[in-house]
Amino acid sequence: MMGNLLTIIVFLPLLAALIIGFVPRDSKGQARAIALIATFLPLVFAGILYAGFDFDAKGMQYTESAEWINIANVYHDKALVIGYDLGVDGLSMPFVLLTSIVSFLAVLASGKIQHRAKEYYIWFLLLVTGLYGCFVALDLFLFFLFLELTLIPMYFLIGIWGGERKGPVATKFLVYRGIASAFILVAFIAMAFKAADATGTITLNMLAIADAFSQASPDLITSAFKNGIFLVLLLAILIEEAFFPFHTWLPDTHEQVPSAVSMIVGGVLMKIGAYVLFRIAVGILPDAVQHWATLIAVIGVINIVYAALIAMVQKDWRRLLAFSAISHMGIVLLGVAAMNQAGIQGGVFMTISSGLLSALLFFLIGAIKERTGTALIANLGGLSKPMPILAGFLLAAALGSLGLPGMSGFISEILAFMGSFEVFPVLSAVGALGIILAAVYLLWAMQRTTYGPTPAQLEGVTDARPIEFVPAIVLLALIILIGVYPQILSDLVNPSIQTLVTRIGG
Amino acid sequence: MNPVQSFSTLSFTGVWEVMAPEVILVLLGFGMLVFDLFVSKETSRRISPWIGVAGLLLALVLVLKNFGVVADGGMKELSNMLYVLDDYGNIFKVIFILGTTFTLLMSIDFFRHNPQVKVAEYSYLLIFATVGAMVMSSAYDLITLFVGLELLSIASYILVAIRRDAKGGEGAMKYLITGSIATAFALYGMSFLYGVTGVTNIAQGSQMIAQMWVEFKPLIVLAFLLMTIGFGAKIALAPFHMWAPDTYEGAPNPITSFLSVVSKAAGFALVFRLFIWGFGPEFNELYIYLVILAAITMVIGNVAALVQKNIKRLLAYSSVAQAGYLLIPLAVLGNGSSQENIWLALGEVTFYLAAYLLMTMGAFAILTNVTRAAGTESLDAFRGLYKRSPFQALAMTVFVLSMAGMPITAGFFGKFYIFLGAINTQMYWLAALLFVTSAIAFYYYFGVLKAIYMKDSEAPVTEQKLALPWSLGLIAWVGMIGTVVLGVYPTLLLDVLNGLNWFGL
């Protein structure tokens, strides 16, 4: 069983979704129980993965490999063998852990869902399978399948359980991310064929393609090709990761979906774009990243500043948080553009940190909205009196998000900017403005939400229920843990990042 | 090469060895025609479709047997390559026969609700149309090709109007007129080809074209373009697709699915053989027209589908778009036509056609049931289907996702396969366009899913449970299982395709 741990983690939620399909329609409790088990067990298994992880090894661990599809004559007279290849390294391990934690907590937070609950858990679990799959797939075809698998459940999760504008927003999500997938696939296949030109055999295995790209002579795989393909990939990443100017699907989505879905979207789903950036763009096309570094850094800075400015004028907490996440992910671009150890490390840290913070913030805002009936900042106020605990958690999360030292956001920003100041001093200085702006909009929103007089209609609202302590405490604990003891993450990712960095300029 | 042909005499055994399935179906068709005269109307109504199905299954067995014949003895031919037996024709015939069998099964339900339709007439016309399609996939001579094409077309014109109502009449009229014009174009193109080469046989013609290329290039290109327009209209390539939405809408559902699957597959069978073998080495100067046509078709088909509210018109435009995808393997061949490329292209087309057969027939089976119950062909007919029949909702979801090209369905792998071929010949932009137009298509395909699952604010047409007649249910099950199995494990079909001796080679 240990040999197939990754397969089990990936497909347990899918299996559970199938089982829920046979549960009677009206027994919501059973569906929920199955969903809880099916997200808790992978969490345990992910813990086992982490416990048995070899921190010094640079390569993939827990690998599984089997031949799956064999397509003849694809490359001259050679067959393309698509493999069922799974594995994790220091780069994917944090994402697997993030998925396991957030997905379990999101199911825990889904208790309020009453409308078509059985279907809700089916789609939710399918989404979780897609997310796990994306982070452990070592074959580009397999990765793409899992990426597409996240699309369909999300469409229904928005479209059935969303707010009043759910229909158009679901379609928008689908078309945006659908087009991003199309570009990703074009880039993947083009890379595979180019690698085949260099090695003589065609494969979609990420590691094999990365090796081919780093070892081939520049005549076979020209830098013009790499630079072009990177642009295609970048376009996809910008859409997937909701970067300006392709960001509009994200605030809309967050505004419409239930808070549990928001947790997984902000916490995990939108991090796939960053994962593609680290694993595929930096991992396979490092010279192209370097070639376009200024462009990437500029896009990053635009996102940091622009999204922060937009966040300042948001009326709805969920939109504010969405723009805040966009702004923070801009720092990832800036860090990666630096293409040094600190910058990339900062990028990975920021991604994980933003995932945890988004999950926590969306959970808390969801809990507040459930009680007050609104997420509009103007309608809230003085919440620290009726709900001191939720308001306290919200303050802590907001402080974490604006980069208070001792929390994960701070160490992420420090690392990313340390890397980027070395390479782009001016751009980084402008980007650092984002930190100040974040303090402004978050504290301002906090002040209007939790302090001041309590409006009459909010007088009697209840505070957090015991079950709600679990997500809040777990997420906050992780955020602080990374903040005060960053080695817990850096020991994991550093060997993999070193491997990436040594390829640069090669 | 001497253009004057010497003809060998035909013997029945010779014909039987090469054309057994066609012979059986022709005999069956005429048999049904006579049978209808001697039995009561009721008996005929009850039995005719089943005779048709039985005959088709017999023909299927004979076709499957022919795979072995070809494997042993290479390509078999009749009368100096007038008509050939090879695995290329065989695999297409399997698709035609399965498609027609599904059509007939779907028709049983249609007959029950349309007592005015003459069942026997309908059944044998369908059989004759299938024979036409089979001839198109095996003919190696312009004249024979043309005969097959017309047999299929004329039978189809009648079948579209078989309900004898205004809508069917309109659809049939449009189909008849555009179809005839298309035929005229194709025939005109063929006449130029004959004028230049002096032969009608494709193999000999190919050698003549190679010799005449320098001297008569404009005429040959003209012939190619005229034929492309003619055949392009038959398989509904944009911009020659305008008949399709009206005809699809006007025709009875089983006939619409027949046109969409069998008729289109037959068109591709003809075009592939004619263009690959007829124009051979010169194809690399002509392919660019097909590339442009494929690009236009994908864009127009998908964009026009975005605004459709009638489900049959939506599927009509979707089928235009799919024709664009299907043209890509042929079109890109000109950019790198090694033999391996041809095998790859043939694999792509047949795989996609198989996927297309399963998902289209399945979708039409569900569609027939749902729209009849709702009394409307508007998308709204699907409202709240998930409550009324979870199975039909699930099956339709699988078919729609497959048409949209979502993973773990045959439609996705088919598209991916075509995409690999396009990249292999370095047609990156066309490959990109394939997937970008597919992503745009999400909008309308998911509109169907939206109607099924999401419109609960508007009350579903009815809360009543929706039963599925067994004949339609059978198609839906076969289609759904096939779509998912080929999506998860495409190797099943890929292995078969890889083992074929396409042209007896």
mmCIF file of C-alpha atoms in Angstrom, chain A residues 221-497:
data_model
loop_
_atom_site.group_PDB
_atom_site.id
_atom_site.type_symbol
_atom_site.label_atom_id
_atom_site.label_comp_id
_atom_site.label_asym_id
_atom_site.label_seq_id
_atom_site.Cartn_x
_atom_site.Cartn_y
_atom_site.Cartn_z
ATOM 1 C CA ILE A 221 16.223 23.906 -29.326
ATOM 2 C CA THR A 222 16.713 27.541 -30.186
ATOM 3 C CA SER A 223 16.292 30.264 -27.645
ATOM 4 C CA ALA A 224 13.733 31.861 -29.981
ATOM 5 C CA PHE A 225 11.589 28.756 -29.599
ATOM 6 C CA LYS A 226 11.978 28.699 -25.833
ATOM 7 C CA ASN A 227 11.130 32.368 -25.567
ATOM 8 C CA GLY A 228 8.067 31.955 -27.765
ATOM 9 C CA ILE A 229 6.755 28.937 -25.914
ATOM 10 C CA PHE A 230 7.317 30.677 -22.627
ATOM 11 C CA LEU A 231 5.069 33.519 -23.751
ATOM 12 C CA VAL A 232 2.287 31.054 -24.526
ATOM 13 C CA LEU A 233 2.779 29.489 -21.124
ATOM 14 C CA LEU A 234 2.945 32.874 -19.450
ATOM 15 C CA LEU A 235 -0.381 33.830 -20.987
ATOM 16 C CA ALA A 236 -1.910 30.685 -19.518
ATOM 17 C CA ILE A 237 -0.310 31.315 -16.129
ATOM 18 C CA LEU A 238 -1.589 34.882 -16.064
ATOM 19 C CA ILE A 239 -5.138 33.635 -16.657
ATOM 20 C CA GLU A 240 -4.930 30.660 -14.296
ATOM 21 C CA GLU A 241 -3.408 32.744 -11.551
ATOM 22 C CA ALA A 242 -5.812 35.661 -12.181
ATOM 23 C CA PHE A 243 -3.167 38.254 -12.949
ATOM 24 C CA PHE A 244 -4.004 41.618 -14.466
ATOM 25 C CA PRO A 245 -5.471 41.989 -17.100
ATOM 26 C CA PHE A 246 -7.022 38.510 -16.956
ATOM 27 C CA HIS A 247 -7.959 38.664 -13.299
ATOM 28 C CA THR A 248 -11.637 39.554 -13.426
ATOM 29 C CA TRP A 249 -12.878 35.984 -13.069
ATOM 30 C CA LEU A 250 -11.410 35.658 -9.590
ATOM 31 C CA PRO A 251 -13.214 38.455 -7.669
ATOM 32 C CA ASP A 252 -16.452 37.459 -9.402
ATOM 33 C CA THR A 253 -15.957 33.837 -8.443
ATOM 34 C CA HIS A 254 -15.109 34.601 -4.826
ATOM 35 C CA GLU A 255 -18.092 36.879 -4.535
ATOM 36 C CA GLN A 256 -20.510 34.232 -5.777
ATOM 37 C CA VAL A 257 -19.390 30.904 -4.338
ATOM 38 C CA PRO A 258 -20.106 29.571 -0.833
ATOM 39 C CA SER A 259 -17.280 30.255 1.605
ATOM 40 C CA ALA A 260 -16.122 26.626 1.686
ATOM 41 C CA VAL A 261 -15.620 26.730 -2.071
ATOM 42 C CA SER A 262 -13.913 30.100 -1.711
ATOM 43 C CA MET A 263 -11.477 28.482 0.695
ATOM 44 C CA ILE A 264 -10.445 25.888 -1.823
ATOM 45 C CA VAL A 265 -10.387 28.323 -4.749
ATOM 46 C CA GLY A 266 -8.274 30.903 -2.939
ATOM 47 C CA GLY A 267 -6.324 28.332 -0.979
ATOM 48 C CA VAL A 268 -5.476 25.782 -3.641
ATOM 49 C CA LEU A 269 -7.130 26.093 -7.034
ATOM 50 C CA MET A 270 -5.660 29.440 -7.984
ATOM 51 C CA LYS A 271 -2.208 28.257 -6.858
ATOM 52 C CA ILE A 272 -2.031 25.846 -9.776
ATOM 53 C CA GLY A 273 -0.914 28.716 -11.975
ATOM 54 C CA ALA A 274 1.987 29.409 -9.620
ATOM 55 C CA TYR A 275 2.845 25.716 -9.575
ATOM 56 C CA VAL A 276 2.973 25.712 -13.386
ATOM 57 C CA LEU A 277 5.240 28.736 -13.162
ATOM 58 C CA PHE A 278 7.684 27.013 -10.800
ATOM 59 C CA ARG A 279 7.530 23.486 -12.116
ATOM 60 C CA ILE A 280 7.228 23.995 -15.841
ATOM 61 C CA ALA A 281 8.219 27.543 -16.750
ATOM 62 C CA VAL A 282 11.213 27.753 -14.401
ATOM 63 C CA GLY A 283 11.819 24.014 -14.408
ATOM 64 C CA ILE A 284 11.930 23.488 -18.158
ATOM 65 C CA LEU A 285 12.482 26.947 -19.659
ATOM 66 C CA PRO A 286 14.774 28.747 -17.200
ATOM 67 C CA ASP A 287 16.625 30.666 -19.914
ATOM 68 C CA ALA A 288 13.333 31.922 -21.315
ATOM 69 C CA VAL A 289 12.271 33.088 -17.884
ATOM 70 C CA GLN A 290 15.552 34.922 -17.634
ATOM 71 C CA HIS A 291 15.082 36.392 -21.103
ATOM 72 C CA TRP A 292 11.681 37.794 -20.209
ATOM 73 C CA ALA A 293 12.604 38.585 -16.592
ATOM 74 C CA THR A 294 11.961 42.301 -16.909
ATOM 75 C CA LEU A 295 8.576 41.720 -18.479
ATOM 76 C CA ILE A 296 7.614 39.296 -15.717
ATOM 77 C CA ALA A 297 8.816 41.669 -13.036
ATOM 78 C CA VAL A 298 6.865 44.544 -14.574
ATOM 79 C CA ILE A 299 3.695 42.463 -14.724
ATOM 80 C CA GLY A 300 4.340 41.464 -11.130
ATOM 81 C CA VAL A 301 4.718 45.051 -9.964
ATOM 82 C CA ILE A 302 1.650 46.169 -11.910
ATOM 83 C CA ASN A 303 -0.307 43.454 -10.131
ATOM 84 C CA ILE A 304 1.028 44.329 -6.714
ATOM 85 C CA VAL A 305 0.182 48.008 -7.012
ATOM 86 C CA TYR A 306 -2.890 47.909 -9.243
ATOM 87 C CA ALA A 307 -4.672 45.160 -7.321
ATOM 88 C CA ALA A 308 -3.866 46.843 -4.015
ATOM 89 C CA LEU A 309 -5.315 50.126 -5.263
ATOM 90 C CA ILE A 310 -8.453 48.363 -6.496
ATOM 91 C CA ALA A 311 -8.735 46.518 -3.195
ATOM 92 C CA MET A 312 -8.911 49.867 -1.407
ATOM 93 C CA VAL A 313 -12.185 50.791 -3.078
ATOM 94 C CA GLN A 314 -13.959 47.453 -2.718
ATOM 95 C CA LYS A 315 -17.257 47.442 -0.875
ATOM 96 C CA ASP A 316 -17.470 43.691 -0.419
ATOM 97 C CA TRP A 317 -15.006 41.821 1.811
ATOM 98 C CA ARG A 318 -14.788 38.897 -0.568
ATOM 99 C CA ARG A 319 -13.826 41.096 -3.507
ATOM 100 C CA LEU A 320 -11.350 42.922 -1.308
ATOM 101 C CA LEU A 321 -9.713 39.644 -0.326
ATOM 102 C CA ALA A 322 -9.643 38.495 -3.935
ATOM 103 C CA PHE A 323 -7.800 41.636 -5.019
ATOM 104 C CA SER A 324 -5.545 41.336 -2.010
ATOM 105 C CA ALA A 325 -4.636 37.802 -3.121
ATOM 106 C CA ILE A 326 -3.942 39.061 -6.652
ATOM 107 C CA SER A 327 -1.693 41.743 -5.222
ATOM 108 C CA HIS A 328 0.184 39.219 -3.108
ATOM 109 C CA MET A 329 0.627 36.821 -5.972
ATOM 110 C CA GLY A 330 2.214 39.695 -7.885
ATOM 111 C CA ILE A 331 5.076 39.356 -5.428
ATOM 112 C CA VAL A 332 5.503 35.774 -6.627
ATOM 113 C CA LEU A 333 6.078 37.013 -10.167
ATOM 114 C CA LEU A 334 8.550 39.588 -8.964
ATOM 115 C CA GLY A 335 10.425 37.007 -6.914
ATOM 116 C CA VAL A 336 10.558 34.458 -9.710
ATOM 117 C CA ALA A 337 11.700 37.077 -12.212
ATOM 118 C CA ALA A 338 14.808 37.565 -10.100
ATOM 119 C CA MET A 339 15.689 33.931 -10.830
ATOM 120 C CA ASN A 340 17.865 33.526 -7.766
ATOM 121 C CA GLN A 341 17.496 31.235 -4.803
ATOM 122 C CA ALA A 342 15.925 33.845 -2.534
ATOM 123 C CA GLY A 343 13.499 35.102 -5.138
ATOM 124 C CA ILE A 344 12.141 31.707 -6.119
ATOM 125 C CA GLN A 345 12.049 30.594 -2.516
ATOM 126 C CA GLY A 346 10.090 33.723 -1.681
ATOM 127 C CA GLY A 347 7.727 32.928 -4.536
ATOM 128 C CA VAL A 348 7.035 29.441 -3.213
ATOM 129 C CA PHE A 349 6.656 30.758 0.332
ATOM 130 C CA MET A 350 4.301 33.469 -0.822
ATOM 131 C CA THR A 351 2.175 30.958 -2.725
ATOM 132 C CA ILE A 352 1.802 28.644 0.245
ATOM 133 C CA SER A 353 1.342 31.526 2.653
ATOM 134 C CA SER A 354 -1.259 33.165 0.454
ATOM 135 C CA GLY A 355 -3.026 29.813 0.151
ATOM 136 C CA LEU A 356 -3.291 29.418 3.916
ATOM 137 C CA LEU A 357 -4.245 33.049 4.488
ATOM 138 C CA SER A 358 -6.859 33.044 1.738
ATOM 139 C CA ALA A 359 -8.414 29.895 3.113
ATOM 140 C CA LEU A 360 -8.512 31.379 6.610
ATOM 141 C CA LEU A 361 -9.809 34.790 5.554
ATOM 142 C CA PHE A 362 -12.515 33.404 3.291
ATOM 143 C CA PHE A 363 -13.546 31.003 6.015
ATOM 144 C CA LEU A 364 -13.870 33.817 8.552
ATOM 145 C CA ILE A 365 -15.704 36.146 6.197
ATOM 146 C CA GLY A 366 -18.012 33.270 5.348
ATOM 147 C CA ALA A 367 -18.702 32.707 9.028
ATOM 148 C CA ILE A 368 -19.405 36.390 9.523
ATOM 149 C CA LYS A 369 -21.634 36.568 6.476
ATOM 150 C CA GLU A 370 -23.565 33.547 7.672
ATOM 151 C CA ARG A 371 -24.441 35.393 10.889
ATOM 152 C CA THR A 372 -24.873 38.930 9.660
ATOM 153 C CA GLY A 373 -26.238 38.127 6.234
ATOM 154 C CA THR A 374 -23.805 40.439 4.502
ATOM 155 C CA ALA A 375 -20.186 40.727 3.443
ATOM 156 C CA LEU A 376 -20.526 44.405 2.575
ATOM 157 C CA ILE A 377 -18.093 46.394 4.692
ATOM 158 C CA ALA A 378 -20.496 49.317 4.954
ATOM 159 C CA ASN A 379 -23.170 47.145 6.573
ATOM 160 C CA LEU A 380 -20.808 45.738 9.179
ATOM 161 C CA GLY A 381 -19.255 47.437 12.170
ATOM 162 C CA GLY A 382 -18.461 46.981 15.813
ATOM 163 C CA LEU A 383 -18.290 43.232 15.469
ATOM 164 C CA SER A 384 -15.689 42.896 18.210
ATOM 165 C CA LYS A 385 -18.464 43.302 20.758
ATOM 166 C CA PRO A 386 -20.968 40.623 19.681
ATOM 167 C CA MET A 387 -18.375 38.219 18.262
ATOM 168 C CA PRO A 388 -14.996 38.818 19.895
ATOM 169 C CA ILE A 389 -13.530 35.475 18.872
ATOM 170 C CA LEU A 390 -14.327 35.688 15.154
ATOM 171 C CA ALA A 391 -13.278 39.323 15.118
ATOM 172 C CA GLY A 392 -10.048 38.371 16.846
ATOM 173 C CA PHE A 393 -9.258 35.669 14.333
ATOM 174 C CA LEU A 394 -10.071 38.064 11.513
ATOM 175 C CA LEU A 395 -7.691 40.630 12.924
ATOM 176 C CA ALA A 396 -4.940 38.029 13.256
ATOM 177 C CA ALA A 397 -5.519 36.836 9.701
ATOM 178 C CA ALA A 398 -5.525 40.382 8.359
ATOM 179 C CA LEU A 399 -2.280 41.118 10.185
ATOM 180 C CA GLY A 400 -0.792 37.969 8.727
ATOM 181 C CA SER A 401 -1.919 39.041 5.299
ATOM 182 C CA LEU A 402 -0.385 42.486 5.551
ATOM 183 C CA GLY A 403 2.919 40.932 6.501
ATOM 184 C CA LEU A 404 3.256 41.237 10.244
ATOM 185 C CA PRO A 405 6.609 39.776 11.370
ATOM 186 C CA GLY A 406 6.234 36.384 12.953
ATOM 187 C CA MET A 407 3.652 35.272 10.439
ATOM 188 C CA SER A 408 4.044 33.549 7.089
ATOM 189 C CA GLY A 409 3.331 36.622 4.960
ATOM 190 C CA PHE A 410 6.291 38.496 6.373
ATOM 191 C CA ILE A 411 8.937 35.888 5.724
ATOM 192 C CA SER A 412 7.559 35.381 2.214
ATOM 193 C CA GLU A 413 7.732 39.054 1.368
ATOM 194 C CA ILE A 414 11.206 39.396 2.858
ATOM 195 C CA LEU A 415 12.554 36.498 0.832
ATOM 196 C CA ALA A 416 10.917 37.582 -2.412
ATOM 197 C CA PHE A 417 12.040 41.176 -2.116
ATOM 198 C CA MET A 418 15.533 40.142 -1.016
ATOM 199 C CA GLY A 419 15.804 38.238 -4.241
ATOM 200 C CA SER A 420 14.293 40.888 -6.433
ATOM 201 C CA PHE A 421 16.084 43.949 -5.014
ATOM 202 C CA GLU A 422 19.324 42.368 -6.156
ATOM 203 C CA VAL A 423 18.150 42.295 -9.768
ATOM 204 C CA PHE A 424 15.450 44.963 -10.134
ATOM 205 C CA PRO A 425 16.070 47.617 -7.481
ATOM 206 C CA VAL A 426 13.732 50.232 -8.919
ATOM 207 C CA LEU A 427 10.874 47.876 -9.728
ATOM 208 C CA SER A 428 11.180 46.252 -6.331
ATOM 209 C CA ALA A 429 11.022 49.607 -4.604
ATOM 210 C CA VAL A 430 7.784 50.343 -6.435
ATOM 211 C CA GLY A 431 6.505 46.871 -5.638
ATOM 212 C CA ALA A 432 7.266 47.336 -1.957
ATOM 213 C CA LEU A 433 4.608 50.031 -2.022
ATOM 214 C CA GLY A 434 2.149 47.162 -2.156
ATOM 215 C CA ILE A 435 3.069 46.221 1.410
ATOM 216 C CA ILE A 436 2.106 49.673 2.607
ATOM 217 C CA LEU A 437 -1.079 49.675 0.565
ATOM 218 C CA ALA A 438 -2.007 46.271 1.986
ATOM 219 C CA ALA A 439 -1.682 47.661 5.473
ATOM 220 C CA VAL A 440 -3.908 50.564 4.493
ATOM 221 C CA TYR A 441 -6.782 48.643 2.947
ATOM 222 C CA LEU A 442 -6.745 45.734 5.376
ATOM 223 C CA LEU A 443 -6.579 47.850 8.498
ATOM 224 C CA TRP A 444 -9.154 50.251 7.138
ATOM 225 C CA ALA A 445 -11.541 47.418 6.354
ATOM 226 C CA MET A 446 -10.846 45.857 9.743
ATOM 227 C CA GLN A 447 -11.544 49.098 11.499
ATOM 228 C CA ARG A 448 -14.867 49.550 9.759
ATOM 229 C CA THR A 449 -15.834 45.936 10.406
ATOM 230 C CA THR A 450 -14.860 45.292 13.984
ATOM 231 C CA TYR A 451 -14.626 48.662 15.708
ATOM 232 C CA GLY A 452 -16.935 51.586 16.182
ATOM 233 C CA PRO A 453 -20.543 51.389 17.268
ATOM 234 C CA THR A 454 -22.340 48.102 16.615
ATOM 235 C CA PRO A 455 -25.346 48.593 14.318
ATOM 236 C CA ALA A 456 -28.623 47.647 15.961
ATOM 237 C CA GLN A 457 -29.332 44.689 13.682
ATOM 238 C CA LEU A 458 -25.943 43.122 14.538
ATOM 239 C CA GLU A 459 -26.423 43.328 18.280
ATOM 240 C CA GLY A 460 -27.412 39.773 19.067
ATOM 241 C CA VAL A 461 -25.303 37.779 16.562
ATOM 242 C CA THR A 462 -23.597 34.726 17.950
ATOM 243 C CA ASP A 463 -19.891 34.071 18.039
ATOM 244 C CA ALA A 464 -17.944 31.111 16.691
ATOM 245 C CA ARG A 465 -19.288 27.626 17.284
ATOM 246 C CA PRO A 466 -16.854 25.007 18.631
ATOM 247 C CA ILE A 467 -16.613 23.272 15.254
ATOM 248 C CA GLU A 468 -15.541 26.531 13.674
ATOM 249 C CA PHE A 469 -12.542 26.748 15.936
ATOM 250 C CA VAL A 470 -10.921 23.861 14.099
ATOM 251 C CA PRO A 471 -10.313 25.528 10.707
ATOM 252 C CA ALA A 472 -9.518 28.859 12.305
ATOM 253 C CA ILE A 473 -6.992 27.509 14.773
ATOM 254 C CA VAL A 474 -5.353 25.017 12.406
ATOM 255 C CA LEU A 475 -4.848 27.564 9.659
ATOM 256 C CA LEU A 476 -3.679 30.307 11.985
ATOM 257 C CA ALA A 477 -1.303 27.919 13.711
ATOM 258 C CA LEU A 478 0.258 26.958 10.386
ATOM 259 C CA ILE A 479 0.584 30.615 9.388
ATOM 260 C CA ILE A 480 2.387 31.398 12.632
ATOM 261 C CA LEU A 481 4.438 28.216 12.480
ATOM 262 C CA ILE A 482 5.813 29.154 9.064
ATOM 263 C CA GLY A 483 6.335 32.699 10.311
ATOM 264 C CA VAL A 484 8.410 31.826 13.365
ATOM 265 C CA TYR A 485 10.003 28.640 12.078
ATOM 266 C CA PRO A 486 10.367 29.044 8.296
ATOM 267 C CA GLN A 487 12.776 26.104 8.126
ATOM 268 C CA ILE A 488 9.780 23.805 8.241
ATOM 269 C CA LEU A 489 9.063 24.929 4.692
ATOM 270 C CA SER A 490 12.509 25.947 3.469
ATOM 271 C CA ASP A 491 14.137 22.621 4.377
ATOM 272 C CA LEU A 492 11.523 21.020 2.194
ATOM 273 C CA VAL A 493 11.716 23.262 -0.855
ATOM 274 C CA ASN A 494 15.350 24.333 -0.912
ATOM 275 C CA PRO A 495 16.921 21.232 -2.431
ATOM 276 C CA SER A 496 14.382 21.363 -5.280
ATOM 277 C CA ILE A 497 14.895 25.065 -5.808
#
